[in-house]
Amino acid sequence: MLSLDGIRAMKIENVNLINLLEHAHIGVVIHSWDSQIVYVNPAAMKLFKTSLERLQSRHLLEDGWELVDRQNRRLHPDEYPVNKVTSLNVSITDEVIGLVDETSAEVCWLSVSAYPENSNGAGFVVVYFTEITEKIAAFSFLDIVQSAQDMIIVTEAKAIDGPLSPKIIYVNDAICKLTGYSREELIGETPRIFQGTLTDKEATTRIHCALAENKSITETLLNYTKSGTPYWVEMSIFPLKNQLGEVTHFASVERDVSAVKFHAEQLNSRNFELKSIRENLEDLVSQRTRELRNVNVKLEKLAYFDPLTDIPNRRAFEETLDKSTHYAHRHGHSLLIGIADVDHFKKLNDTFGHAFGDDVLVAVAKSMKQFFRQEDGIGRVGGEEFAFCMVLPGSHDPKDILERLRKRVELISSSLPALRGYEVTISIGAYYVSEVKPNETKEMVSMADEALYRAKREGRNRVSLVRQDKTEFNSVS
């Protein structure tokens, strides 16, 4: 063992610094004052996945390498550590930068320090760094169970005030099953995609304030499925932090409480009645629960479905149209809005009676329900008027869609004996929008309505289509 006197007698000149650097676990790069690389130790070459000769051929890492800051902004060469030192002649300490792999595009995060060094009249810049990727990694999906019965959403924590923020980066199977959205449709969207006209604005404001302050919050909110069906959800939102204690994401654990909320409201109104019950309490509560469930179904039907045709009513259609308009606007898709009117319906009622007229309306509604996709919107918006809307990604010919709908209704007479051979036809007015603006929904419906009157004036049983560029198409039956 070396004695204390021996340690004092040791000269620093006898320490082999190059040997020390060769075995160091931190990366070290030495530049000449003109930024040329003159030395790279093995730890640095391992991080850069290259050799000294290859690094020297890439002056300042400008050719084929990419450095980014914590906001994933690409650094200008003037912002590289070596250039900061040579231009300002100052040292930098523990600056965090990311090295982007040219093959996989993955980011390796580094804590970098650099200082100027003069030796025998020659200027050098010593840069040393350690990898800290794991310390600032976002979060682990081990915290989320994919098969959980509760719904789970994870969003980014940055830029929560943006129109499409916070951005969804993860959803589990439970929320896709309840809402009808696929995982691909939800990733990149904002949780506001589930909200509608009756969603509590005060509750959403409280949620926004909590997110802005990186705080947890629990709220009960009215949301909507992809098809427009409302449901109540109890959500607990909390921040997720990386190993440096920074909030990088928000997680929301949600539970469908529609039945519980409805039952609670109804049971409160029956509280006085329940207090008077003394016998057969268990059977009576079970009976009341069944009644409440039936009432819930009936109320939903009354609120959102036409009782005669069993398709959405005007209110439900308008909500679906609003959601479709915003969806088309966000994704740059086209939108087709149309109104179909049963031809000569008053004459039909006067001739065959109102019961026969109801049969015709039911048959037309059934035909439209079979014609349109699940994600399209349809509804009975008047006595003999039906409305529809379709989001059309890519290139579609709206004329072909409208003509196929018109011809399909023509087949009703031959397929339903109850119509007694009466020829049922419809007139269709439609408006095709290639650049959708969410605040112009009423104007778009008005354009479709005007096109419908044009089709009726020109003889009925035909299609009148107006495009956004004012070009028109009028079919002849």
Coordinates of C-alpha atoms in Angstrom, one line a residue, residues 124-426:
F124 CA -8.2 23.3 -27.6
V125 CA -11.8 22.7 -26.5
V126 CA -12.5 19.7 -24.3
V127 CA -16.0 18.4 -24.5
Y128 CA -17.2 15.7 -22.1
F129 CA -20.6 14.2 -21.7
T130 CA -22.7 11.4 -20.2
E131 CA -25.8 9.7 -21.4
I132 CA -29.0 10.6 -19.5
T133 CA -31.6 9.1 -21.8
E134 CA -33.2 6.9 -19.1
K135 CA -33.3 9.8 -16.6
I136 CA -35.5 12.0 -18.9
A137 CA -37.5 9.2 -20.6
A138 CA -41.2 10.0 -20.8
F139 CA -43.0 7.2 -19.0
S140 CA -43.5 3.5 -19.0
F141 CA -46.5 1.7 -20.4
L142 CA -46.0 -0.7 -17.5
D143 CA -48.1 1.8 -15.5
I144 CA -51.0 1.2 -17.8
V145 CA -52.8 -2.2 -18.1
Q146 CA -54.0 -2.6 -21.7
S147 CA -56.8 -5.0 -20.6
A148 CA -58.1 -2.8 -17.8
Q149 CA -61.9 -2.6 -17.5
D150 CA -61.6 1.2 -16.9
M151 CA -60.9 3.4 -19.8
I152 CA -57.4 4.9 -20.0
I153 CA -56.1 7.9 -22.0
V154 CA -52.6 9.4 -22.0
T155 CA -52.0 12.8 -23.6
E156 CA -49.0 15.1 -24.0
A157 CA -48.6 17.8 -21.3
K158 CA -47.3 20.5 -23.6
A159 CA -49.3 23.2 -25.4
I160 CA -52.6 22.4 -23.7
D161 CA -54.1 25.7 -24.9
G162 CA -53.8 24.7 -28.6
P163 CA -57.0 24.0 -30.6
L164 CA -55.9 20.4 -31.1
S165 CA -54.2 20.0 -27.7
P166 CA -53.5 18.2 -25.5
K167 CA -52.7 15.5 -28.0
I168 CA -53.7 11.9 -27.3
I169 CA -50.7 9.4 -27.6
Y170 CA -52.3 6.3 -26.0
V171 CA -55.7 4.8 -25.4
N172 CA -56.6 1.3 -24.2
D173 CA -59.1 -1.2 -25.5
A174 CA -61.8 -0.3 -23.1
I175 CA -62.3 3.3 -24.4
C176 CA -62.3 2.1 -28.0
K177 CA -65.0 -0.5 -27.2
L178 CA -67.3 2.0 -25.5
T179 CA -66.9 5.0 -27.9
G180 CA -66.7 3.1 -31.2
Y181 CA -63.6 5.0 -32.2
S182 CA -60.5 2.9 -33.3
R183 CA -57.1 3.5 -31.8
E184 CA -55.9 5.0 -35.1
E185 CA -58.7 7.5 -35.1
L186 CA -58.0 8.7 -31.5
I187 CA -54.2 8.9 -31.6
G188 CA -53.2 12.5 -32.4
E189 CA -56.7 13.8 -31.5
T190 CA -57.6 15.8 -28.4
P191 CA -60.0 14.4 -25.7
R192 CA -62.4 17.1 -26.7
I193 CA -63.4 14.7 -29.5
F194 CA -65.7 13.0 -27.0
Q195 CA -67.4 16.3 -25.9
G196 CA -70.6 17.7 -27.4
T197 CA -73.1 20.5 -27.0
L198 CA -74.4 19.4 -23.6
T199 CA -71.0 18.8 -22.0
D200 CA -70.6 20.9 -18.8
K201 CA -68.5 23.9 -19.8
E202 CA -67.7 24.7 -16.2
A203 CA -66.3 21.2 -15.6
T204 CA -64.1 21.4 -18.7
T205 CA -62.8 24.8 -17.5
R206 CA -61.9 23.2 -14.2
I207 CA -60.1 20.4 -16.0
H208 CA -58.2 22.9 -18.1
C209 CA -57.1 24.9 -15.0
A210 CA -55.9 21.8 -13.3
L211 CA -53.8 20.7 -16.3
A212 CA -52.3 24.2 -16.6
E213 CA -51.1 23.9 -13.0
N214 CA -50.0 20.2 -13.4
K215 CA -52.5 19.1 -10.7
S216 CA -54.7 16.1 -10.4
I217 CA -58.5 16.4 -10.8
T218 CA -61.6 14.2 -10.7
E219 CA -64.7 15.2 -12.7
T220 CA -68.0 13.6 -13.9
L221 CA -68.6 14.6 -17.5
L222 CA -71.2 14.0 -20.3
N223 CA -69.4 12.6 -23.3
Y224 CA -70.5 11.2 -26.7
T225 CA -69.6 8.1 -28.6
K226 CA -68.6 8.2 -32.3
S227 CA -72.3 7.6 -33.3
G228 CA -73.4 10.5 -31.1
T229 CA -74.8 8.4 -28.2
P230 CA -74.3 10.3 -24.9
Y231 CA -72.7 8.6 -21.8
W232 CA -71.6 9.8 -18.4
V233 CA -68.0 9.2 -17.4
E234 CA -66.2 9.7 -14.1
M235 CA -62.6 10.6 -14.8
S236 CA -59.5 11.0 -12.7
I237 CA -56.8 12.9 -14.4
F238 CA -53.2 13.1 -13.0
P239 CA -49.8 14.2 -14.2
L240 CA -47.0 11.7 -15.2
K241 CA -43.4 12.7 -14.5
N242 CA -40.1 11.5 -15.8
Q243 CA -37.1 10.7 -13.6
L244 CA -36.1 14.4 -13.4
G245 CA -39.5 15.2 -11.9
E246 CA -40.8 17.0 -15.0
V247 CA -44.4 16.6 -16.0
T248 CA -44.4 15.1 -19.5
H249 CA -47.8 13.6 -19.9
F250 CA -51.3 13.4 -18.4
A251 CA -53.2 10.1 -17.7
S252 CA -56.9 9.9 -17.4
V253 CA -58.6 6.8 -15.9
E254 CA -62.3 6.9 -16.7
R255 CA -65.3 4.8 -15.8
D256 CA -68.8 4.7 -17.5
V257 CA -71.2 5.8 -14.8
S258 CA -74.3 6.4 -17.0
A259 CA -76.5 3.9 -15.3
V260 CA -75.3 4.9 -11.8
K261 CA -75.9 8.6 -12.4
F262 CA -79.4 8.1 -13.9
H263 CA -80.4 5.7 -11.1
A264 CA -79.1 8.1 -8.4
E265 CA -81.1 11.0 -9.8
Q266 CA -84.3 8.9 -10.0
L267 CA -83.9 7.3 -6.6
N268 CA -83.5 10.8 -5.0
S269 CA -86.8 11.8 -6.5
R270 CA -88.4 8.7 -5.0
N271 CA -86.8 9.1 -1.6
F272 CA -90.0 9.9 0.3
E273 CA -91.8 7.0 -1.3
L274 CA -89.0 4.5 -0.4
K275 CA -89.0 5.6 3.2
S276 CA -92.6 4.4 3.6
I277 CA -91.8 0.9 2.3
R278 CA -91.4 -1.7 5.1
E279 CA -92.1 -5.0 3.6
N280 CA -90.6 -6.8 0.6
L281 CA -87.9 -4.2 0.4
E282 CA -85.4 -6.2 -1.6
D283 CA -88.0 -7.2 -4.3
L284 CA -89.4 -3.7 -4.5
V285 CA -85.9 -2.2 -5.0
S286 CA -85.2 -4.7 -7.7
Q287 CA -88.5 -3.8 -9.4
R288 CA -87.7 0.0 -9.2
T289 CA -84.3 -0.7 -10.7
R290 CA -85.8 -2.4 -13.7
E291 CA -88.3 0.4 -14.1
L292 CA -85.6 3.0 -14.0
R293 CA -83.6 1.1 -16.6
N294 CA -86.6 1.0 -18.9
V295 CA -87.3 4.7 -18.3
N296 CA -83.7 5.4 -19.2
V297 CA -84.0 3.5 -22.5
K298 CA -87.3 5.3 -23.3
L299 CA -85.9 8.7 -22.5
E300 CA -82.9 8.2 -24.7
K301 CA -85.2 7.0 -27.5
L302 CA -87.4 10.1 -27.1
A303 CA -84.5 12.4 -26.9
Y304 CA -82.5 11.1 -29.9
F305 CA -84.7 8.9 -32.1
D306 CA -87.9 9.4 -34.1
P307 CA -90.6 7.2 -32.7
L308 CA -92.1 6.3 -36.0
T309 CA -89.1 5.5 -38.2
D310 CA -86.7 4.5 -35.4
I311 CA -83.9 6.6 -36.9
P312 CA -82.2 9.7 -35.3
N313 CA -84.4 12.8 -35.0
R314 CA -83.5 16.4 -35.9
R315 CA -81.7 17.0 -32.6
A316 CA -79.5 13.9 -32.9
F317 CA -78.8 14.6 -36.5
E318 CA -77.7 18.2 -35.8
E319 CA -75.2 16.9 -33.1
T320 CA -73.9 14.3 -35.5
L321 CA -73.5 16.9 -38.3
D322 CA -71.6 19.2 -35.9
K323 CA -69.2 16.4 -35.0
S324 CA -68.8 15.3 -38.6
T325 CA -68.1 18.9 -39.6
H326 CA -65.3 19.3 -37.0
Y327 CA -63.8 15.9 -37.9
A328 CA -63.7 16.7 -41.6
H329 CA -62.1 20.1 -40.8
R330 CA -59.4 18.6 -38.6
H331 CA -58.4 15.9 -41.1
G332 CA -58.9 17.9 -44.3
H333 CA -61.7 15.7 -45.6
S334 CA -64.7 16.6 -47.8
L335 CA -68.3 16.7 -46.5
L336 CA -71.5 15.9 -48.3
I337 CA -74.8 17.3 -46.8
G338 CA -78.1 16.3 -48.2
I339 CA -81.9 16.6 -47.7
A340 CA -84.3 14.1 -49.2
D341 CA -88.1 14.7 -49.5
V342 CA -90.7 12.1 -50.3
D343 CA -92.4 13.2 -53.5
H344 CA -96.2 14.0 -53.5
F345 CA -96.5 12.9 -49.9
K346 CA -99.6 15.0 -49.2
K347 CA -101.4 13.5 -52.1
L348 CA -100.3 10.1 -50.9
N349 CA -101.8 10.7 -47.5
D350 CA -105.0 12.2 -48.9
T351 CA -105.5 9.2 -51.3
F352 CA -104.5 6.2 -49.2
G353 CA -104.7 7.5 -45.6
H354 CA -102.2 8.5 -43.0
A355 CA -101.5 5.0 -41.9
F356 CA -100.3 4.2 -45.4
G357 CA -98.2 7.4 -45.4
D358 CA -96.6 6.2 -42.2
D359 CA -95.7 2.9 -43.9
V360 CA -94.0 4.8 -46.7
L361 CA -92.0 6.9 -44.2
V362 CA -90.9 3.8 -42.3
A363 CA -89.9 2.1 -45.6
V364 CA -87.8 5.1 -46.8
A365 CA -86.1 5.4 -43.4
K366 CA -85.2 1.7 -43.4
S367 CA -83.8 2.0 -47.0
M368 CA -81.7 5.0 -45.9
K369 CA -80.5 3.2 -42.8
Q370 CA -79.3 0.3 -44.9
F371 CA -77.7 2.5 -47.5
F372 CA -75.5 4.7 -45.3
R373 CA -72.4 3.6 -43.3
Q374 CA -72.4 3.5 -39.5
E375 CA -70.2 6.5 -39.3
D376 CA -72.5 8.6 -41.5
G377 CA -75.3 10.7 -40.1
I378 CA -79.0 10.4 -41.0
G379 CA -82.2 11.7 -39.4
R380 CA -85.8 12.5 -39.9
V381 CA -85.9 16.3 -39.7
G382 CA -89.5 17.0 -40.8
G383 CA -92.7 15.3 -41.8
E384 CA -91.5 13.7 -45.0
E385 CA -88.0 15.1 -45.0
F386 CA -84.8 13.1 -44.2
A387 CA -81.3 14.6 -43.8
F388 CA -77.9 12.9 -44.1
C389 CA -74.2 13.8 -44.0
M390 CA -71.1 11.9 -45.0
V391 CA -67.4 12.6 -44.4
L392 CA -65.6 11.7 -47.7
P393 CA -61.8 11.2 -47.4
G394 CA -59.9 11.1 -50.7
S395 CA -61.6 11.4 -54.0
H396 CA -65.3 10.4 -54.2
D397 CA -68.0 11.3 -56.7
P398 CA -70.9 12.7 -54.8
K399 CA -73.1 12.5 -57.9
D400 CA -72.8 8.7 -57.9
I401 CA -73.6 8.4 -54.2
L402 CA -76.8 10.6 -54.5
E403 CA -78.0 8.8 -57.7
R404 CA -77.6 5.4 -56.0
L405 CA -79.6 6.6 -53.0
R406 CA -82.4 7.9 -55.3
K407 CA -82.6 4.7 -57.3
R408 CA -82.5 2.6 -54.1
V409 CA -85.7 4.3 -52.9
E410 CA -87.3 3.6 -56.3
L411 CA -87.0 -0.1 -55.5
I412 CA -89.2 0.2 -52.4
S413 CA -92.5 -0.2 -54.3
S414 CA -91.5 -3.6 -55.8
S415 CA -90.0 -5.0 -52.6
L416 CA -92.8 -4.1 -50.2
P417 CA -96.3 -5.5 -50.9
A418 CA -97.8 -3.2 -48.3
L419 CA -97.2 -0.2 -50.6
R420 CA -99.9 -1.6 -53.0
G421 CA -97.8 -0.9 -56.1
Y422 CA -97.6 2.9 -55.3
E423 CA -94.4 4.3 -56.8
V424 CA -92.4 5.9 -54.0
T425 CA -89.7 8.4 -55.2
I426 CA -87.7 11.1 -53.5

